[in-house]
Amino acid sequence: MKFLLKILVIAGVICSAQLLKAQSDELTPMEMHELHEVLKHNKDMFWIEFDKHIQNGGYIYAFKKDWSEKLNILAGKIASEKVLKERQKLLFEYLQLVTLNAESFDTNIVKRAFKEVPASWKAWGIENSPDVTRLIYTLNDAVGIEKYAEEIGTNIYDELPKVLYNIALQAEIHSDSLKVLKLIDRFDKEFPESYYTKRIKSEFNYSPFKKIKNGNKIPQFTFENTDNSAEIISDENLRGKFYLIDFWGTWCKPCLAEMPYLHEAFKSFKSRNFTIVSISMEDTKGFRAGKWAMPWNNVLLSGGTNSEIAQTFEVFIWPRTILVNPDGIIIATDLELRGKELEKTLARFIKN
């Protein structure tokens, strides 16, 4: 009798799982469209407030959106909704708001979403759906996001390398060197030609393949100053100075958000054996005639991200910043040189 009951329980679990999958695939084209419109509206609201934050001088990485009212309304609806498909749509929207820089949210509802919204749900493929890589960043596997994200990357996006890259990024941030090395090995075996394989090998400090990192010598370079073609900017000419190499572009919002910090740092340290070399893929003279003059060395990078220089300096993200000491040794990169951290880092090294 006990054995029979056990069989019935197992059969019930299997049937429930099959029913969940069957029900979750029942979104009609009209329902998919309606869900897309809801998600689009949320994202539009996010970008409006984000742009205001930047225009008011806010730091790009400090921006948080107060979704509390909307999240509370969704939480109430989720708790009372009896129809699975309708509840899945509400949970899906809840996940999207979490990824849109929500100040706070209920992790129990997120856990419920992972249980009730299958990774194979077709809505994951629509525009403005929750950003899986942002879920990884926001939750840091606190509620089992990594396994869930891998399934989504395989089933819907066909972008598993991108998902795995972001899992590795979180491991790097939390100093899990073993996890990073294991993922590098997996990339080599499963995705040898992937763009993200190049990134994980070149970007992460725990990667044995990374060249642009603290303690290494800056690669040789020779540039022509866009404001004076007779002036050559090279690693040799800059020897004896502290200098910041800044890969940027006018199309890059995070780059533009750094402008006030770069100008303030230049003003504070230019008389203390420090300069900046800004490298762009486009002619920036028109931009520099406006609010941000960038009164330092400016370079036009021909060939863009595929150029030999971009590959040598491992430019996969924008902005890409590298601080070099008077001996030509790299002493800081990227996050140490963003926003208010820039002047703090310069003050740590430039004592005179």
GROMACS .gro file of C-alpha atoms in nm:
model
  352
    1MET     CA    1   0.000   0.000   0.000
    2LYS     CA    2   0.281   0.241   0.094
    3PHE     CA    3   0.459   0.155  -0.230
    4LEU     CA    4   0.140   0.230  -0.428
    5LEU     CA    5   0.099   0.564  -0.251
    6LYS     CA    6   0.461   0.652  -0.332
    7ILE     CA    7   0.402   0.574  -0.699
    8LEU     CA    8   0.089   0.791  -0.700
    9VAL     CA    9   0.276   1.083  -0.538
   10ILE     CA   10   0.557   1.062  -0.795
   11ALA     CA   11   0.303   1.041  -1.077
   12GLY     CA   12   0.125   1.343  -0.933
   13VAL     CA   13   0.449   1.547  -0.927
   14ILE     CA   14   0.523   1.451  -1.289
   15CYS     CA   15   0.171   1.537  -1.399
   16SER     CA   16   0.188   1.869  -1.214
   17ALA     CA   17   0.515   1.955  -1.386
   18GLN     CA   18   0.372   1.860  -1.724
   19LEU     CA   19   0.057   2.060  -1.654
   20LEU     CA   20   0.266   2.362  -1.552
   21LYS     CA   21   0.460   2.345  -1.878
   22ALA     CA   22   0.145   2.294  -2.085
   23GLN     CA   23  -0.036   2.583  -1.919
   24SER     CA   24   0.267   2.811  -1.945
   25ASP     CA   25   0.279   2.766  -2.322
   26GLU     CA   26  -0.076   2.890  -2.366
   27LEU     CA   27  -0.003   3.262  -2.415
   28THR     CA   28  -0.178   3.366  -2.734
   29PRO     CA   29  -0.017   3.612  -2.977
   30MET     CA   30  -0.252   3.880  -2.842
   31GLU     CA   31  -0.150   3.802  -2.482
   32MET     CA   32   0.216   3.812  -2.581
   33HIS     CA   33   0.157   4.154  -2.740
   34GLU     CA   34  -0.024   4.284  -2.430
   35LEU     CA   35   0.256   4.160  -2.204
   36HIS     CA   36   0.514   4.322  -2.431
   37GLU     CA   37   0.331   4.657  -2.407
   38VAL     CA   38   0.329   4.640  -2.024
   39LEU     CA   39   0.701   4.562  -2.016
   40LYS     CA   40   0.778   4.836  -2.270
   41HIS     CA   41   0.588   5.093  -2.062
   42ASN     CA   42   0.791   5.001  -1.753
   43LYS     CA   43   1.118   5.028  -1.942
   44ASP     CA   44   1.022   5.364  -2.093
   45MET     CA   45   0.947   5.495  -1.741
   46PHE     CA   46   1.286   5.367  -1.625
   47TRP     CA   47   1.479   5.544  -1.904
   48ILE     CA   48   1.296   5.874  -1.848
   49GLU     CA   49   1.402   5.880  -1.482
   50PHE     CA   50   1.749   5.750  -1.562
   51ASP     CA   51   1.809   6.033  -1.813
   52LYS     CA   52   1.689   6.290  -1.557
   53HIS     CA   53   1.930   6.143  -1.302
   54ILE     CA   54   2.224   6.183  -1.545
   55GLN     CA   55   2.118   6.534  -1.655
   56ASN     CA   56   2.111   6.640  -1.288
   57GLY     CA   57   2.470   6.529  -1.246
   58GLY     CA   58   2.394   6.191  -1.087
   59TYR     CA   59   2.644   5.908  -1.111
   60ILE     CA   60   2.534   5.639  -1.355
   61TYR     CA   61   2.604   5.344  -1.125
   62ALA     CA   62   2.428   5.505  -0.828
   63PHE     CA   63   2.089   5.519  -1.000
   64LYS     CA   64   1.809   5.324  -0.830
   65LYS     CA   65   1.442   5.330  -0.924
   66ASP     CA   66   1.170   5.339  -0.661
   67TRP     CA   67   0.931   5.073  -0.790
   68SER     CA   68   0.788   5.005  -0.441
   69GLU     CA   69   0.430   5.111  -0.518
   70LYS     CA   70   0.413   4.904  -0.835
   71LEU     CA   71   0.589   4.606  -0.675
   72ASN     CA   72   0.344   4.611  -0.382
   73ILE     CA   73   0.047   4.616  -0.619
   74LEU     CA   74   0.193   4.324  -0.814
   75ALA     CA   75   0.264   4.134  -0.491
   76GLY     CA   76  -0.103   4.164  -0.391
   77LYS     CA   77  -0.225   4.046  -0.730
   78ILE     CA   78   0.020   3.755  -0.733
   79ALA     CA   79  -0.099   3.642  -0.389
   80SER     CA   80  -0.468   3.644  -0.492
   81GLU     CA   81  -0.445   3.525  -0.857
   82LYS     CA   82  -0.565   3.164  -0.895
   83VAL     CA   83  -0.509   3.119  -1.268
   84LEU     CA   84  -0.153   3.005  -1.333
   85LYS     CA   85  -0.109   3.178  -1.667
   86GLU     CA   86  -0.225   3.513  -1.527
   87ARG     CA   87   0.000   3.470  -1.224
   88GLN     CA   88   0.296   3.392  -1.449
   89LYS     CA   89   0.247   3.722  -1.632
   90LEU     CA   90   0.242   3.910  -1.301
   91LEU     CA   91   0.554   3.728  -1.179
   92PHE     CA   92   0.726   3.799  -1.509
   93GLU     CA   93   0.659   4.172  -1.473
   94TYR     CA   94   0.783   4.155  -1.113
   95LEU     CA   95   1.113   4.007  -1.234
   96GLN     CA   96   1.145   4.282  -1.494
   97LEU     CA   97   1.110   4.556  -1.231
   98VAL     CA   98   1.375   4.384  -1.019
   99THR     CA   99   1.616   4.408  -1.314
  100LEU     CA  100   1.528   4.774  -1.371
  101ASN     CA  101   1.735   4.885  -1.070
  102ALA     CA  102   1.461   4.833  -0.809
  103GLU     CA  103   1.566   4.977  -0.473
  104SER     CA  104   1.412   4.685  -0.287
  105PHE     CA  105   1.202   4.377  -0.362
  106ASP     CA  106   1.070   4.058  -0.202
  107THR     CA  107   1.309   3.767  -0.263
  108ASN     CA  108   1.029   3.522  -0.178
  109ILE     CA  109   0.832   3.645  -0.480
  110VAL     CA  110   1.144   3.610  -0.693
  111LYS     CA  111   1.181   3.250  -0.572
  112ARG     CA  112   0.817   3.188  -0.658
  113ALA     CA  113   0.876   3.327  -1.007
  114PHE     CA  114   1.161   3.082  -1.061
  115LYS     CA  115   0.928   2.795  -0.961
  116GLU     CA  116   0.622   2.900  -1.158
  117VAL     CA  117   0.766   3.067  -1.469
  118PRO     CA  118   0.957   2.799  -1.659
  119ALA     CA  119   1.292   2.888  -1.813
  120SER     CA  120   1.145   2.763  -2.142
  121TRP     CA  121   0.849   3.006  -2.127
  122LYS     CA  122   0.813   3.170  -2.467
  123ALA     CA  123   0.775   3.520  -2.321
  124TRP     CA  124   1.146   3.516  -2.232
  125GLY     CA  125   1.208   3.573  -2.601
  126ILE     CA  126   1.005   3.894  -2.638
  127GLU     CA  127   1.154   4.241  -2.640
  128ASN     CA  128   1.179   4.414  -2.299
  129SER     CA  129   1.153   4.085  -2.108
  130PRO     CA  130   1.350   4.071  -1.779
  131ASP     CA  131   1.722   4.099  -1.847
  132VAL     CA  132   1.867   3.767  -1.735
  133THR     CA  133   2.216   3.910  -1.698
  134ARG     CA  134   2.077   4.183  -1.471
  135LEU     CA  135   1.907   3.916  -1.261
  136ILE     CA  136   2.246   3.750  -1.214
  137TYR     CA  137   2.399   4.085  -1.117
  138THR     CA  138   2.115   4.184  -0.883
  139LEU     CA  139   2.062   3.852  -0.706
  140ASN     CA  140   2.415   3.704  -0.709
  141ASP     CA  141   2.272   3.349  -0.691
  142ALA     CA  142   2.102   3.426  -0.360
  143VAL     CA  143   1.787   3.252  -0.486
  144GLY     CA  144   1.929   3.004  -0.735
  145ILE     CA  145   1.942   3.242  -1.032
  146GLU     CA  146   2.251   3.088  -1.195
  147LYS     CA  147   2.095   2.750  -1.282
  148TYR     CA  148   1.773   2.921  -1.391
  149ALA     CA  149   1.965   3.170  -1.608
  150GLU     CA  150   2.163   2.891  -1.775
  151GLU     CA  151   1.838   2.718  -1.871
  152ILE     CA  152   1.695   3.042  -2.016
  153GLY     CA  153   2.017   3.105  -2.209
  154THR     CA  154   1.998   2.757  -2.358
  155ASN     CA  155   1.623   2.737  -2.422
  156ILE     CA  156   1.531   3.086  -2.535
  157TYR     CA  157   1.812   3.327  -2.604
  158ASP     CA  158   2.063   3.078  -2.742
  159GLU     CA  159   2.309   3.305  -2.564
  160LEU     CA  160   2.445   3.071  -2.300
  161PRO     CA  161   2.798   3.221  -2.331
  162LYS     CA  162   2.660   3.564  -2.236
  163VAL     CA  163   2.484   3.420  -1.932
  164LEU     CA  164   2.792   3.225  -1.823
  165TYR     CA  165   3.009   3.534  -1.871
  166ASN     CA  166   2.789   3.726  -1.627
  167ILE     CA  167   2.802   3.440  -1.377
  168ALA     CA  168   3.182   3.458  -1.403
  169LEU     CA  169   3.167   3.835  -1.358
  170GLN     CA  170   2.986   3.795  -1.027
  171ALA     CA  171   3.240   3.533  -0.919
  172GLU     CA  172   3.518   3.782  -1.001
  173ILE     CA  173   3.349   4.059  -0.802
  174HIS     CA  174   3.313   3.826  -0.502
  175SER     CA  175   3.673   3.702  -0.527
  176ASP     CA  176   3.580   3.344  -0.616
  177SER     CA  177   3.892   3.269  -0.819
  178LEU     CA  178   3.826   2.892  -0.845
  179LYS     CA  179   3.482   2.952  -1.000
  180VAL     CA  180   3.627   3.199  -1.252
  181LEU     CA  181   3.902   2.954  -1.354
  182LYS     CA  182   3.649   2.670  -1.392
  183LEU     CA  183   3.432   2.889  -1.617
  184ILE     CA  184   3.734   2.992  -1.826
  185ASP     CA  185   3.808   2.621  -1.878
  186ARG     CA  186   3.443   2.560  -1.974
  187PHE     CA  187   3.452   2.846  -2.227
  188ASP     CA  188   3.767   2.703  -2.384
  189LYS     CA  189   3.603   2.362  -2.424
  190GLU     CA  190   3.246   2.457  -2.521
  191PHE     CA  191   3.274   2.800  -2.688
  192PRO     CA  192   3.631   2.838  -2.819
  193GLU     CA  193   3.532   3.096  -3.085
  194SER     CA  194   3.285   3.296  -2.878
  195TYR     CA  195   3.326   3.671  -2.827
  196TYR     CA  196   3.267   3.607  -2.456
  197THR     CA  197   3.554   3.359  -2.443
  198LYS     CA  198   3.787   3.641  -2.549
  199ARG     CA  199   3.631   3.869  -2.289
  200ILE     CA  200   3.653   3.633  -1.995
  201LYS     CA  201   4.016   3.558  -2.076
  202SER     CA  202   4.114   3.922  -2.119
  203GLU     CA  203   3.901   4.110  -1.865
  204PHE     CA  204   3.909   3.914  -1.543
  205ASN     CA  205   4.194   3.964  -1.298
  206TYR     CA  206   4.188   3.595  -1.209
  207SER     CA  207   4.248   3.498  -1.572
  208PRO     CA  208   4.604   3.385  -1.644
  209PHE     CA  209   4.559   3.519  -1.999
  210LYS     CA  210   4.489   3.881  -1.898
  211LYS     CA  211   4.761   4.130  -1.999
  212ILE     CA  212   4.613   4.467  -1.898
  213LYS     CA  213   4.626   4.433  -1.522
  214ASN     CA  214   4.797   4.589  -1.224
  215GLY     CA  215   5.171   4.526  -1.212
  216ASN     CA  216   5.209   4.462  -1.585
  217LYS     CA  217   5.394   4.693  -1.821
  218ILE     CA  218   5.176   4.905  -2.049
  219PRO     CA  219   5.197   4.783  -2.411
  220GLN     CA  220   5.389   5.000  -2.657
  221PHE     CA  221   5.175   5.253  -2.844
  222THR     CA  222   5.214   5.549  -3.077
  223PHE     CA  223   4.924   5.787  -3.148
  224GLU     CA  224   4.877   6.111  -3.338
  225ASN     CA  225   4.716   6.394  -3.142
  226THR     CA  226   4.391   6.482  -3.323
  227ASP     CA  227   4.434   6.850  -3.230
  228ASN     CA  228   4.792   6.868  -3.356
  229SER     CA  229   4.900   6.612  -3.615
  230ALA     CA  230   5.266   6.701  -3.558
  231GLU     CA  231   5.245   6.589  -3.197
  232ILE     CA  232   5.309   6.221  -3.131
  233ILE     CA  233   5.173   6.058  -2.815
  234SER     CA  234   5.355   5.739  -2.717
  235ASP     CA  235   5.443   5.528  -2.416
  236GLU     CA  236   5.801   5.655  -2.453
  237ASN     CA  237   5.699   6.023  -2.462
  238LEU     CA  238   5.483   5.977  -2.153
  239ARG     CA  239   5.751   5.798  -1.953
  240GLY     CA  240   5.810   5.990  -1.628
  241LYS     CA  241   5.442   6.092  -1.596
  242PHE     CA  242   5.132   5.945  -1.439
  243TYR     CA  243   4.872   5.915  -1.715
  244LEU     CA  244   4.521   5.786  -1.762
  245ILE     CA  245   4.430   5.610  -2.088
  246ASP     CA  246   4.058   5.653  -2.148
  247PHE     CA  247   3.880   5.462  -2.430
  248TRP     CA  248   3.542   5.630  -2.476
  249GLY     CA  249   3.274   5.744  -2.724
  250THR     CA  250   3.003   6.011  -2.746
  251TRP     CA  251   2.745   5.734  -2.808
  252CYS     CA  252   2.830   5.569  -2.473
  253LYS     CA  253   2.614   5.693  -2.181
  254PRO     CA  254   2.848   5.558  -1.911
  255CYS     CA  255   3.135   5.744  -2.086
  256LEU     CA  256   2.943   6.072  -2.085
  257ALA     CA  257   2.857   6.021  -1.719
  258GLU     CA  258   3.231   6.015  -1.643
  259MET     CA  259   3.295   6.358  -1.797
  260PRO     CA  260   3.255   6.569  -1.480
  261TYR     CA  261   3.483   6.333  -1.286
  262LEU     CA  262   3.751   6.334  -1.557
  263HIS     CA  263   3.751   6.714  -1.577
  264GLU     CA  264   3.765   6.754  -1.199
  265ALA     CA  265   4.050   6.504  -1.174
  266PHE     CA  266   4.245   6.676  -1.452
  267LYS     CA  267   4.197   7.014  -1.287
  268SER     CA  268   4.319   6.878  -0.950
  269PHE     CA  269   4.619   6.678  -1.073
  270LYS     CA  270   4.741   6.834  -1.401
  271SER     CA  271   5.007   7.033  -1.216
  272ARG     CA  272   5.121   6.720  -1.034
  273ASN     CA  273   5.281   6.527  -1.319
  274PHE     CA  274   4.952   6.383  -1.447
  275THR     CA  275   4.774   6.386  -1.784
  276ILE     CA  276   4.497   6.206  -1.972
  277VAL     CA  277   4.494   6.038  -2.314
  278SER     CA  278   4.135   6.000  -2.439
  279ILE     CA  279   4.090   5.762  -2.732
  280SER     CA  280   3.770   5.757  -2.935
  281MET     CA  281   3.650   5.576  -3.247
  282GLU     CA  282   3.505   5.901  -3.384
  283ASP     CA  283   3.600   6.263  -3.443
  284THR     CA  284   3.511   6.434  -3.114
  285LYS     CA  285   3.598   6.795  -3.200
  286GLY     CA  286   3.231   6.892  -3.229
  287PHE     CA  287   3.152   6.736  -2.891
  288ARG     CA  288   3.451   6.905  -2.727
  289ALA     CA  289   3.335   7.245  -2.854
  290GLY     CA  290   3.041   7.215  -2.613
  291LYS     CA  291   3.020   7.169  -2.236
  292TRP     CA  292   3.314   6.929  -2.201
  293ALA     CA  293   3.632   7.070  -2.356
  294MET     CA  294   3.855   6.773  -2.263
  295PRO     CA  295   4.170   6.994  -2.254
  296TRP     CA  296   4.416   6.704  -2.266
  297ASN     CA  297   4.547   6.460  -2.529
  298ASN     CA  298   4.282   6.332  -2.769
  299VAL     CA  299   4.325   6.049  -3.019
  300LEU     CA  300   4.111   5.908  -3.303
  301LEU     CA  301   4.119   5.529  -3.307
  302SER     CA  302   4.087   5.401  -3.662
  303GLY     CA  303   3.948   5.051  -3.699
  304GLY     CA  304   3.734   5.074  -3.387
  305THR     CA  305   3.703   4.773  -3.157
  306ASN     CA  306   3.853   4.547  -3.424
  307SER     CA  307   4.174   4.749  -3.443
  308GLU     CA  308   4.505   4.613  -3.324
  309ILE     CA  309   4.516   4.878  -3.048
  310ALA     CA  310   4.170   4.782  -2.914
  311GLN     CA  311   4.272   4.415  -2.911
  312THR     CA  312   4.607   4.490  -2.745
  313PHE     CA  313   4.442   4.697  -2.473
  314GLU     CA  314   4.161   4.441  -2.430
  315VAL     CA  315   3.886   4.693  -2.499
  316PHE     CA  316   3.558   4.504  -2.461
  317ILE     CA  317   3.377   4.753  -2.239
  318TRP     CA  318   3.328   5.130  -2.265
  319PRO     CA  319   3.464   5.331  -2.100
  320ARG     CA  320   3.790   5.142  -2.065
  321THR     CA  321   4.032   5.322  -1.832
  322ILE     CA  322   4.392   5.239  -1.741
  323LEU     CA  323   4.618   5.431  -1.502
  324VAL     CA  324   4.994   5.411  -1.567
  325ASN     CA  325   5.277   5.523  -1.338
  326PRO     CA  326   5.597   5.710  -1.445
  327ASP     CA  327   5.777   5.377  -1.497
  328GLY     CA  328   5.519   5.262  -1.751
  329ILE     CA  329   5.354   5.012  -1.512
  330ILE     CA  330   4.976   4.969  -1.490
  331ILE     CA  331   4.862   5.058  -1.137
  332ALA     CA  332   4.480   5.071  -1.168
  333THR     CA  333   4.204   4.986  -1.416
  334ASP     CA  334   3.834   5.042  -1.479
  335LEU     CA  335   3.617   5.040  -1.161
  336GLU     CA  336   3.897   5.194  -0.953
  337LEU     CA  337   3.889   5.485  -1.198
  338ARG     CA  338   3.514   5.548  -1.228
  339GLY     CA  339   3.316   5.832  -1.074
  340LYS     CA  340   3.436   5.952  -0.734
  341GLU     CA  341   3.680   5.660  -0.717
  342LEU     CA  342   3.898   5.830  -0.981
  343GLU     CA  343   4.025   6.111  -0.758
  344LYS     CA  344   4.059   5.874  -0.461
  345THR     CA  345   4.278   5.642  -0.669
  346LEU     CA  346   4.488   5.927  -0.807
  347ALA     CA  347   4.541   6.067  -0.457
  348ARG     CA  348   4.659   5.725  -0.343
  349PHE     CA  349   4.940   5.718  -0.597
  350ILE     CA  350   5.023   6.084  -0.670
  351LYS     CA  351   5.166   6.222  -0.347
  352ASN     CA  352   5.360   6.530  -0.461
   0.00000   0.00000   0.00000
